[in-house]
Coordinates of C-alpha atoms and ligand atoms in Angstrom, one line a residue:
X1 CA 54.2 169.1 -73.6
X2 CA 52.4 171.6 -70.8
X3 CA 55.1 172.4 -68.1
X4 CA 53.2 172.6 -65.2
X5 CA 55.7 174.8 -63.2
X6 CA 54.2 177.7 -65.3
X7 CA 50.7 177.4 -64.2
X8 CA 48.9 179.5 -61.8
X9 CA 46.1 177.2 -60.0
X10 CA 43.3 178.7 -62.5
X11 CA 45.7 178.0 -65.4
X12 CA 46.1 174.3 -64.3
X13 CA 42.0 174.0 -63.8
X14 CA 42.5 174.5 -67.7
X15 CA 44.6 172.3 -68.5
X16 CA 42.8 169.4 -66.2
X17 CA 39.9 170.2 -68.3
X18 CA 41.7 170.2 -71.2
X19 CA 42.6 166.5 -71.2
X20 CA 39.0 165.9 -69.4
X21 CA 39.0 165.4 -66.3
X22 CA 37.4 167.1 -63.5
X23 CA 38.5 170.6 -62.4
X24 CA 39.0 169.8 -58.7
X25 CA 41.8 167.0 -60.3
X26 CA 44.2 170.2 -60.4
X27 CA 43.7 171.0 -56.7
X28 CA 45.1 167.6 -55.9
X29 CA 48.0 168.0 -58.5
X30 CA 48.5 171.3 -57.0
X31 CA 49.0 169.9 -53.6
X32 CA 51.5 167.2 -54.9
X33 CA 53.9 170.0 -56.5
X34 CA 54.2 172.3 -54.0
X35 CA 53.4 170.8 -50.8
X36 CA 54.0 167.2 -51.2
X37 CA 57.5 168.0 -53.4
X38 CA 56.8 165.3 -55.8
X39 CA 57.4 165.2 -59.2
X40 CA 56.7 162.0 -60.1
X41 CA 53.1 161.6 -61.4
X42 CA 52.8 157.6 -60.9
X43 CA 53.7 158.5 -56.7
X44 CA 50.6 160.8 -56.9
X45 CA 48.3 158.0 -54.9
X46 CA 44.8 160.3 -55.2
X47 CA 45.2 160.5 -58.9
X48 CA 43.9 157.7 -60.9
X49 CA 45.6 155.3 -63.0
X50 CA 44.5 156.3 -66.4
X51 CA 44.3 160.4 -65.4
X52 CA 48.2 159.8 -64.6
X53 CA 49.0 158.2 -67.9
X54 CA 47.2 161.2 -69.9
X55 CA 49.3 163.4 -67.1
X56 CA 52.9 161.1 -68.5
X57 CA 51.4 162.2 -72.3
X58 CA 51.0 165.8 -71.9
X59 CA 53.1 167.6 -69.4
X60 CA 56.4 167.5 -67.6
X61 CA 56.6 169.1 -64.4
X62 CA 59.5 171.2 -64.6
X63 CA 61.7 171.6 -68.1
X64 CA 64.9 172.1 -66.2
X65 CA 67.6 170.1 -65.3
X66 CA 70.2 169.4 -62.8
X67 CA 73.3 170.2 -64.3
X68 CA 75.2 169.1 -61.2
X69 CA 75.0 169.2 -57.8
X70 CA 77.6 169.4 -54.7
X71 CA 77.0 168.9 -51.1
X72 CA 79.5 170.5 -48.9
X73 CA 80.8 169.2 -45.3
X74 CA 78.1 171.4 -43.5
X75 CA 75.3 169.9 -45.2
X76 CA 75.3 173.1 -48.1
X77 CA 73.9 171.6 -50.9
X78 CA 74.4 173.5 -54.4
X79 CA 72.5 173.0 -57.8
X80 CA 73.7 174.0 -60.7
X81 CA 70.0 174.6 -63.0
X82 CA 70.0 174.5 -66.1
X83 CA 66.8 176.3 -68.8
X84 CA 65.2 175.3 -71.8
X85 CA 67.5 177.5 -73.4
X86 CA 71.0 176.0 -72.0
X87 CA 71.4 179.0 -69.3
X88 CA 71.9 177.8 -65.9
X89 CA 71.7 179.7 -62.4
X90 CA 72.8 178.6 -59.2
X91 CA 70.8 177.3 -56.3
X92 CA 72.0 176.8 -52.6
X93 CA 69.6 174.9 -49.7
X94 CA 70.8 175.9 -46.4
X95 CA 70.4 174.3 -43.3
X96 CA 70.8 175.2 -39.8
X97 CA 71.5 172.8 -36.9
X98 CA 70.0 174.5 -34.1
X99 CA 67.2 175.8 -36.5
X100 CA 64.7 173.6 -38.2
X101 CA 64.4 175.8 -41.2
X102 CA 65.5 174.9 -44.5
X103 CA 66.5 178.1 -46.8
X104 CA 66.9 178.1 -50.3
X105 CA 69.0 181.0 -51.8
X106 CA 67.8 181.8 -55.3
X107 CA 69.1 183.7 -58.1
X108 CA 67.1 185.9 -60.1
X109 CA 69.1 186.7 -63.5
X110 CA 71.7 184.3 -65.1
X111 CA 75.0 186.8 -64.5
X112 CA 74.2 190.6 -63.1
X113 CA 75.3 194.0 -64.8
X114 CA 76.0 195.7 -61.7
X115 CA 79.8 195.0 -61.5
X116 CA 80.3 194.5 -58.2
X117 CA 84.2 194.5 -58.0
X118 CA 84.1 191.6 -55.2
X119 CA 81.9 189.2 -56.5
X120 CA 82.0 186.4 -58.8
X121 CA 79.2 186.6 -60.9
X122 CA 79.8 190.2 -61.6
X123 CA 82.7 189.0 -63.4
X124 CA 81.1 187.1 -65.8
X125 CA 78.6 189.8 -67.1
X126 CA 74.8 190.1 -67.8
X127 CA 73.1 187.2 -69.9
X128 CA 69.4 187.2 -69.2
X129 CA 66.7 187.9 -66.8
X130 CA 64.7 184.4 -65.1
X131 CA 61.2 184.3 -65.6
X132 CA 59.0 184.2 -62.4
X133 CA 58.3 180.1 -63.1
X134 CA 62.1 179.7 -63.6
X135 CA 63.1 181.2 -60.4
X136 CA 60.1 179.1 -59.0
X137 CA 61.8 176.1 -60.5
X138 CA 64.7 176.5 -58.5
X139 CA 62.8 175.8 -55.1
X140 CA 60.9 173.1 -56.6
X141 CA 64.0 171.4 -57.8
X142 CA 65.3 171.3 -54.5
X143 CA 62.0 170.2 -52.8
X144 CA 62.2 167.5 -55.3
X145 CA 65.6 166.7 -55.1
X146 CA 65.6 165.9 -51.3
X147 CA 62.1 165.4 -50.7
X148 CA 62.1 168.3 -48.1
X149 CA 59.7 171.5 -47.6
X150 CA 61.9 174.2 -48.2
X151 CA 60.4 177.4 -45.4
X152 CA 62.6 180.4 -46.0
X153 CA 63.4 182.2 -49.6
X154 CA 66.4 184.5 -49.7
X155 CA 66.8 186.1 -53.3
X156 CA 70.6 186.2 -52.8
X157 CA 72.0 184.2 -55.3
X158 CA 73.1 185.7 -58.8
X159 CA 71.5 188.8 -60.2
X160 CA 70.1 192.0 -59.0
X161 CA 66.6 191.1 -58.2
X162 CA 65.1 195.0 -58.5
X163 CA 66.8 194.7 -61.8
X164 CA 64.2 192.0 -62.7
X165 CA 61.6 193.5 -60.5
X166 CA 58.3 192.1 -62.4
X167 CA 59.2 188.8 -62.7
X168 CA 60.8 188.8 -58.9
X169 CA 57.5 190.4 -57.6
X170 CA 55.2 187.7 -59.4
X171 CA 57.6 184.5 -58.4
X172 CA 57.2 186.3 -54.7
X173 CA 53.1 186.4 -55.1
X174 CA 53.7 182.5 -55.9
X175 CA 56.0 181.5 -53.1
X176 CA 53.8 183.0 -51.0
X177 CA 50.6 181.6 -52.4
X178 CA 51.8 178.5 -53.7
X179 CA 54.1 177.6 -51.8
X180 CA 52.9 178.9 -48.7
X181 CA 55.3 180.6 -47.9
X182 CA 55.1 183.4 -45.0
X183 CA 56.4 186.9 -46.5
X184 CA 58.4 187.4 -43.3
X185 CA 60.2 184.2 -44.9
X186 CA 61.1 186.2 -47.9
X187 CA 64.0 188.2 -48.4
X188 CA 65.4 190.2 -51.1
X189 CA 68.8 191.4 -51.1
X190 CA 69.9 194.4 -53.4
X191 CA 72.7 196.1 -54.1
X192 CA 70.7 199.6 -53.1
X193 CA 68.5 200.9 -55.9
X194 CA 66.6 203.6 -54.3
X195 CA 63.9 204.0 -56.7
X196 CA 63.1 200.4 -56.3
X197 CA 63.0 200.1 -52.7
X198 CA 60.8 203.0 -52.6
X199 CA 58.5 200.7 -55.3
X200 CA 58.5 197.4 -53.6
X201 CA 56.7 199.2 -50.6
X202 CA 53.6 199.6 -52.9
X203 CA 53.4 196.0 -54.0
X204 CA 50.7 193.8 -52.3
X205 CA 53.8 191.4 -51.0
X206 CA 56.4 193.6 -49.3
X207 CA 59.5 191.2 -48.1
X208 CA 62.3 191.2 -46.0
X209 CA 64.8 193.7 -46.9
X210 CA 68.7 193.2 -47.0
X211 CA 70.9 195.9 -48.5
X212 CA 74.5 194.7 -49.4
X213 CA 75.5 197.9 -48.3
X214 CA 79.2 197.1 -47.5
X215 CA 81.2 200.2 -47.1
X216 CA 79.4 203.8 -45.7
X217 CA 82.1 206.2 -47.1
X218 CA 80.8 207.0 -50.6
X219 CA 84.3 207.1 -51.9
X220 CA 85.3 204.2 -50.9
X221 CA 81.7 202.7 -52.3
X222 CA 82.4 203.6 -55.8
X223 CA 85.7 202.2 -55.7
X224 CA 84.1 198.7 -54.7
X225 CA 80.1 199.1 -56.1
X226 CA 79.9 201.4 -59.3
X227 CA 76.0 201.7 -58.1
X228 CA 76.9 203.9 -55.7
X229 CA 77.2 206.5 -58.5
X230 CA 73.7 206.2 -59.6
X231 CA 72.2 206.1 -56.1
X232 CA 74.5 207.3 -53.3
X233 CA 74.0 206.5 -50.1
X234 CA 72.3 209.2 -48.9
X235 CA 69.6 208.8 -51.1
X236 CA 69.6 204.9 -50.7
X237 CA 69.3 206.1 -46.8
X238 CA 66.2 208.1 -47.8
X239 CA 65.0 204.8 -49.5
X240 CA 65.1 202.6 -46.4
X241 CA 63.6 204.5 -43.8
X242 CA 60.7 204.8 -46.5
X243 CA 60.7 201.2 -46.0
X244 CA 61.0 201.1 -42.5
X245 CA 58.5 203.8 -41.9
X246 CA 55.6 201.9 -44.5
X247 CA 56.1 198.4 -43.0
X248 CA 57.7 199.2 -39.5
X249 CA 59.6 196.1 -40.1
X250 CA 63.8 196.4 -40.0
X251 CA 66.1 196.1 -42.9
X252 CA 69.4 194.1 -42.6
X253 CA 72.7 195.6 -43.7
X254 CA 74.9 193.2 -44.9
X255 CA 78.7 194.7 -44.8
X256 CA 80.9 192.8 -46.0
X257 CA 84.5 193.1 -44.1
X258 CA 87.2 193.3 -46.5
X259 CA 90.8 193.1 -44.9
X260 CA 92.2 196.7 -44.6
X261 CA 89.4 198.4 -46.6
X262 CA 86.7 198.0 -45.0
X263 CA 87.5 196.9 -41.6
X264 CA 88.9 199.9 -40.4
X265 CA 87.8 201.2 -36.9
X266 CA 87.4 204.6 -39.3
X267 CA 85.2 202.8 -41.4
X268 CA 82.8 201.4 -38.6
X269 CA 82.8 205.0 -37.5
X270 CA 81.1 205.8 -40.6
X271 CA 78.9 202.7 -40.4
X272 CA 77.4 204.0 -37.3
X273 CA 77.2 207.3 -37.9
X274 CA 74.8 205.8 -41.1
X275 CA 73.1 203.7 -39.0
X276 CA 72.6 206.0 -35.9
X277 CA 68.6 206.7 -37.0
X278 CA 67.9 203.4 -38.6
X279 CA 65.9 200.3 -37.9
X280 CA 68.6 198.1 -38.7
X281 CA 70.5 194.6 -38.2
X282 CA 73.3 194.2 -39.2
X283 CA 74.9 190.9 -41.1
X284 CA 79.0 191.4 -41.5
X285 CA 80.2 189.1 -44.3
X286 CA 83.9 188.1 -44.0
X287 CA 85.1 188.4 -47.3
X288 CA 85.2 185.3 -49.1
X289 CA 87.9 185.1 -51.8
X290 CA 86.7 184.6 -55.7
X291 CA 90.4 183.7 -57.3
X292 CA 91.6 187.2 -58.0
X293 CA 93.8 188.8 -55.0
X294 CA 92.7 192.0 -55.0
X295 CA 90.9 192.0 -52.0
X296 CA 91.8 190.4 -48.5
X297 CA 90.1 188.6 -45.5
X298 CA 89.6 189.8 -42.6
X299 CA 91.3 188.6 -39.6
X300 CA 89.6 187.9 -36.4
X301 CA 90.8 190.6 -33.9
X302 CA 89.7 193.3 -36.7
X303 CA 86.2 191.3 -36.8
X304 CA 86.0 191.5 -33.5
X305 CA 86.5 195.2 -33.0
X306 CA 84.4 196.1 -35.6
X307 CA 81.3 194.3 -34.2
X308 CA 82.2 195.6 -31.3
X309 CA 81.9 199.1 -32.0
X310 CA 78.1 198.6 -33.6
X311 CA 77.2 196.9 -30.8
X312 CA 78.3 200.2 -28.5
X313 CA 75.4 201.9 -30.7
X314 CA 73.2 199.4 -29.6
X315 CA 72.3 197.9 -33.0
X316 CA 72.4 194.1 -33.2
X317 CA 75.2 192.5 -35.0
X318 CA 75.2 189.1 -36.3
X319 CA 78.9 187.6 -38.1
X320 CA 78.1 185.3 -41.1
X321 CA 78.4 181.9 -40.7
X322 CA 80.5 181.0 -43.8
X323 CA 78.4 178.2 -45.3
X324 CA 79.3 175.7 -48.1
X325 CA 82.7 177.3 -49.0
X326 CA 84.2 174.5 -49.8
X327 CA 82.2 174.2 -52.5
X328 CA 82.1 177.5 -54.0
X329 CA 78.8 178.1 -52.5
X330 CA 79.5 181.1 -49.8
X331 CA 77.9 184.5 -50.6
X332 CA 79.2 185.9 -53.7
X333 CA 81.2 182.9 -55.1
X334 CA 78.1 181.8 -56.8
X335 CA 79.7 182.2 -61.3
X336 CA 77.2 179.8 -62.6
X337 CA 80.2 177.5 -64.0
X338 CA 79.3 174.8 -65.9
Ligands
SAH401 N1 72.5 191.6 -56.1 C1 72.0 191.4 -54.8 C2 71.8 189.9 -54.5 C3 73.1 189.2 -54.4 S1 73.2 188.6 -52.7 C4 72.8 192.1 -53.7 O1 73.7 192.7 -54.1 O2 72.4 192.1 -52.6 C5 74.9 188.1 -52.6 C6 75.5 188.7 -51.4 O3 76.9 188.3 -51.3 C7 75.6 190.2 -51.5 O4 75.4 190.8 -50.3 C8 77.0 190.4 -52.1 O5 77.4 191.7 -51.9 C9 77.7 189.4 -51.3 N2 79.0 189.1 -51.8 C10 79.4 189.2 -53.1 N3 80.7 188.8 -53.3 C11 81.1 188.5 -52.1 C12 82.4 188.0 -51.6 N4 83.4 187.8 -52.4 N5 82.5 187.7 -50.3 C13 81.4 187.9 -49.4 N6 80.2 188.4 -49.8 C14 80.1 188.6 -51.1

């Protein structure tokens, strides 16, 4: 069985020809996979009867599966994915009321190896990298699952993405090409490896940036990221305004606010101070909690102040909306539990 999800456009012109039909065949096939979300061949109305039972013969679409799915109160829906191989990686479709974009928040490894003491899937270790057609899956099985054209791609699910930065580069090239995708839509989150940044400003499809930067005393960093002993912040600074000097576009800083840690007015002294000469957002992330009590929320007066005192520096500050929490689907509670 072809799976079709792994074919570039030329690849699929093949395979058309292949089982004999005409090349322009894979053009329309093309069309009903990515654009049209369907994965069923006998609701592809263009494609003829006897072409779609050769189509039923040969190939499957995708070769994952959903292992299970939750939609939370605020219309958060969660897919659990599973692989050929029996790994799975988490999926979450975001929507927006006021917004008519739909955003799907992919994972680009099953587990991460950069130990993030806050976050779930750090906990659970690294198992494998996703291919670039695997992390494609995970849009398509969406699009298929509700029929919808998802228009934003955020790579902040599990995994480091510049961990996997081949594969995450070549699902990008798709997204964009395939799916159609602007790369203003695109956005990859990391955890700050400088050498990488300073890479992904040579490839021919330069995203979004978001740094999970969450804490701008290096002390305190280490404590909470151990990748803030490879690449400090001073050099991850040095890596941004790269970025933000080759694209002129801004990178986000997502923060997130843990409750007497990293709340502190002391600490959004240091934040500024960081961000005084740089293009920058910022996104603060009230902690959300993962099962072990280490860490605290924030409360709201300490929230407030905080954004205040970025705003005083002029930068633009944005407070997450928490979103599908109630089903384990807010940022960092993604574990990939099956
Ligand atoms: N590895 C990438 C992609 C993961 S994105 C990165 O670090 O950016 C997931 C986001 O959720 C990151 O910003 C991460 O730091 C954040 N996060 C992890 N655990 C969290 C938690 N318990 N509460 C709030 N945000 C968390």
């Amino acid at each position: 069985m072809e799976v079709l999800a792994k074919l570039n456009l030329s690849q699929l012109e093949n395979f058309v020809e292949s089982l004999g039909e005409k090349k322009f065949r894979a053009k329309q096939l093309f069309s009903w996979i990515y654009s049209k979300s369907v994965c069923d061949f006998d609701l592809m109305s263009d494609i003829k009867k006897d072409f779609r039972e050769k189509l039923k013969e040969n190939a499957v679409i995708l070769d994952t599966k959903i292992k299970k799915k939750q939609v939370s109160a605020d219309g958060t829906i969660k897919y659990l994915i599973e692989y050929s191989d029996g790994n799975c990686a988490e999926t979450v479709l975001m929507r927006f009321d006021n917004r008519s974009n739909l955003s799907a928040c992919v994972s680009s490894q099953v587990g991460c190896y950069m130990g993030c003491d806050f976050c779930a899937t750090a906990k659970r270790g690294f198992i494998r990298n996703l291919e670039p057609y695997e992390i494609i899956s995970q849009i398509l099985t969406i699009q298929q699952d509700t029929g919808l054209k998802v228009t934003n791609v955020v790579f902040m699910g599990q995994g480091e993405p510049l961990n996997n930065f081949d594969n995450v580069f070549s699902a990008i090239e798709a997204i964009n090409t395939n799916l159609n995708i602007g790369i203003r839509r695109i956005t990859i989150s990391t955890c700050g490896i400088a050498d990488k940044i300073k890479k992904m400003c040579e490839s021919d499809f330069v995203p979004t940036l978001a740094i999970s930067l969450h804490c701008a005393d290096s002390d305190v960093r280490k404590q909470i990221m151990p990748v803030e002993n490879k690449y400090s912040l001073d050099e991850l600074k040095k890596s941004l305004i790269y970025y933000t000097d080759k694209t002129g576009k801004r990178v986000t800083l997502e923060y997130i606010l843990i409750g007497g840690l990293t709340d502190t007015k002391q600490m959004a002294q240091k934040l500024c101070d960081y961000i005084k000469d740089l293009k920058c957002n910022i996104n603060l992330i009230p902690y959300n909690p993962i099962g072990v009590d280490k860490y605290k929320k924030p409360n709201k007066k300490d929230t407030m102040i905080f954004k205040y005192l970025l705003e005083s520096q002029g930068k633009k500050v944005t407070v997450r909306l928490e979103r599908g929490a109630d089903i384990d689907a807010a940022c960092g509670q993604l574990a990939g539990k099956s």
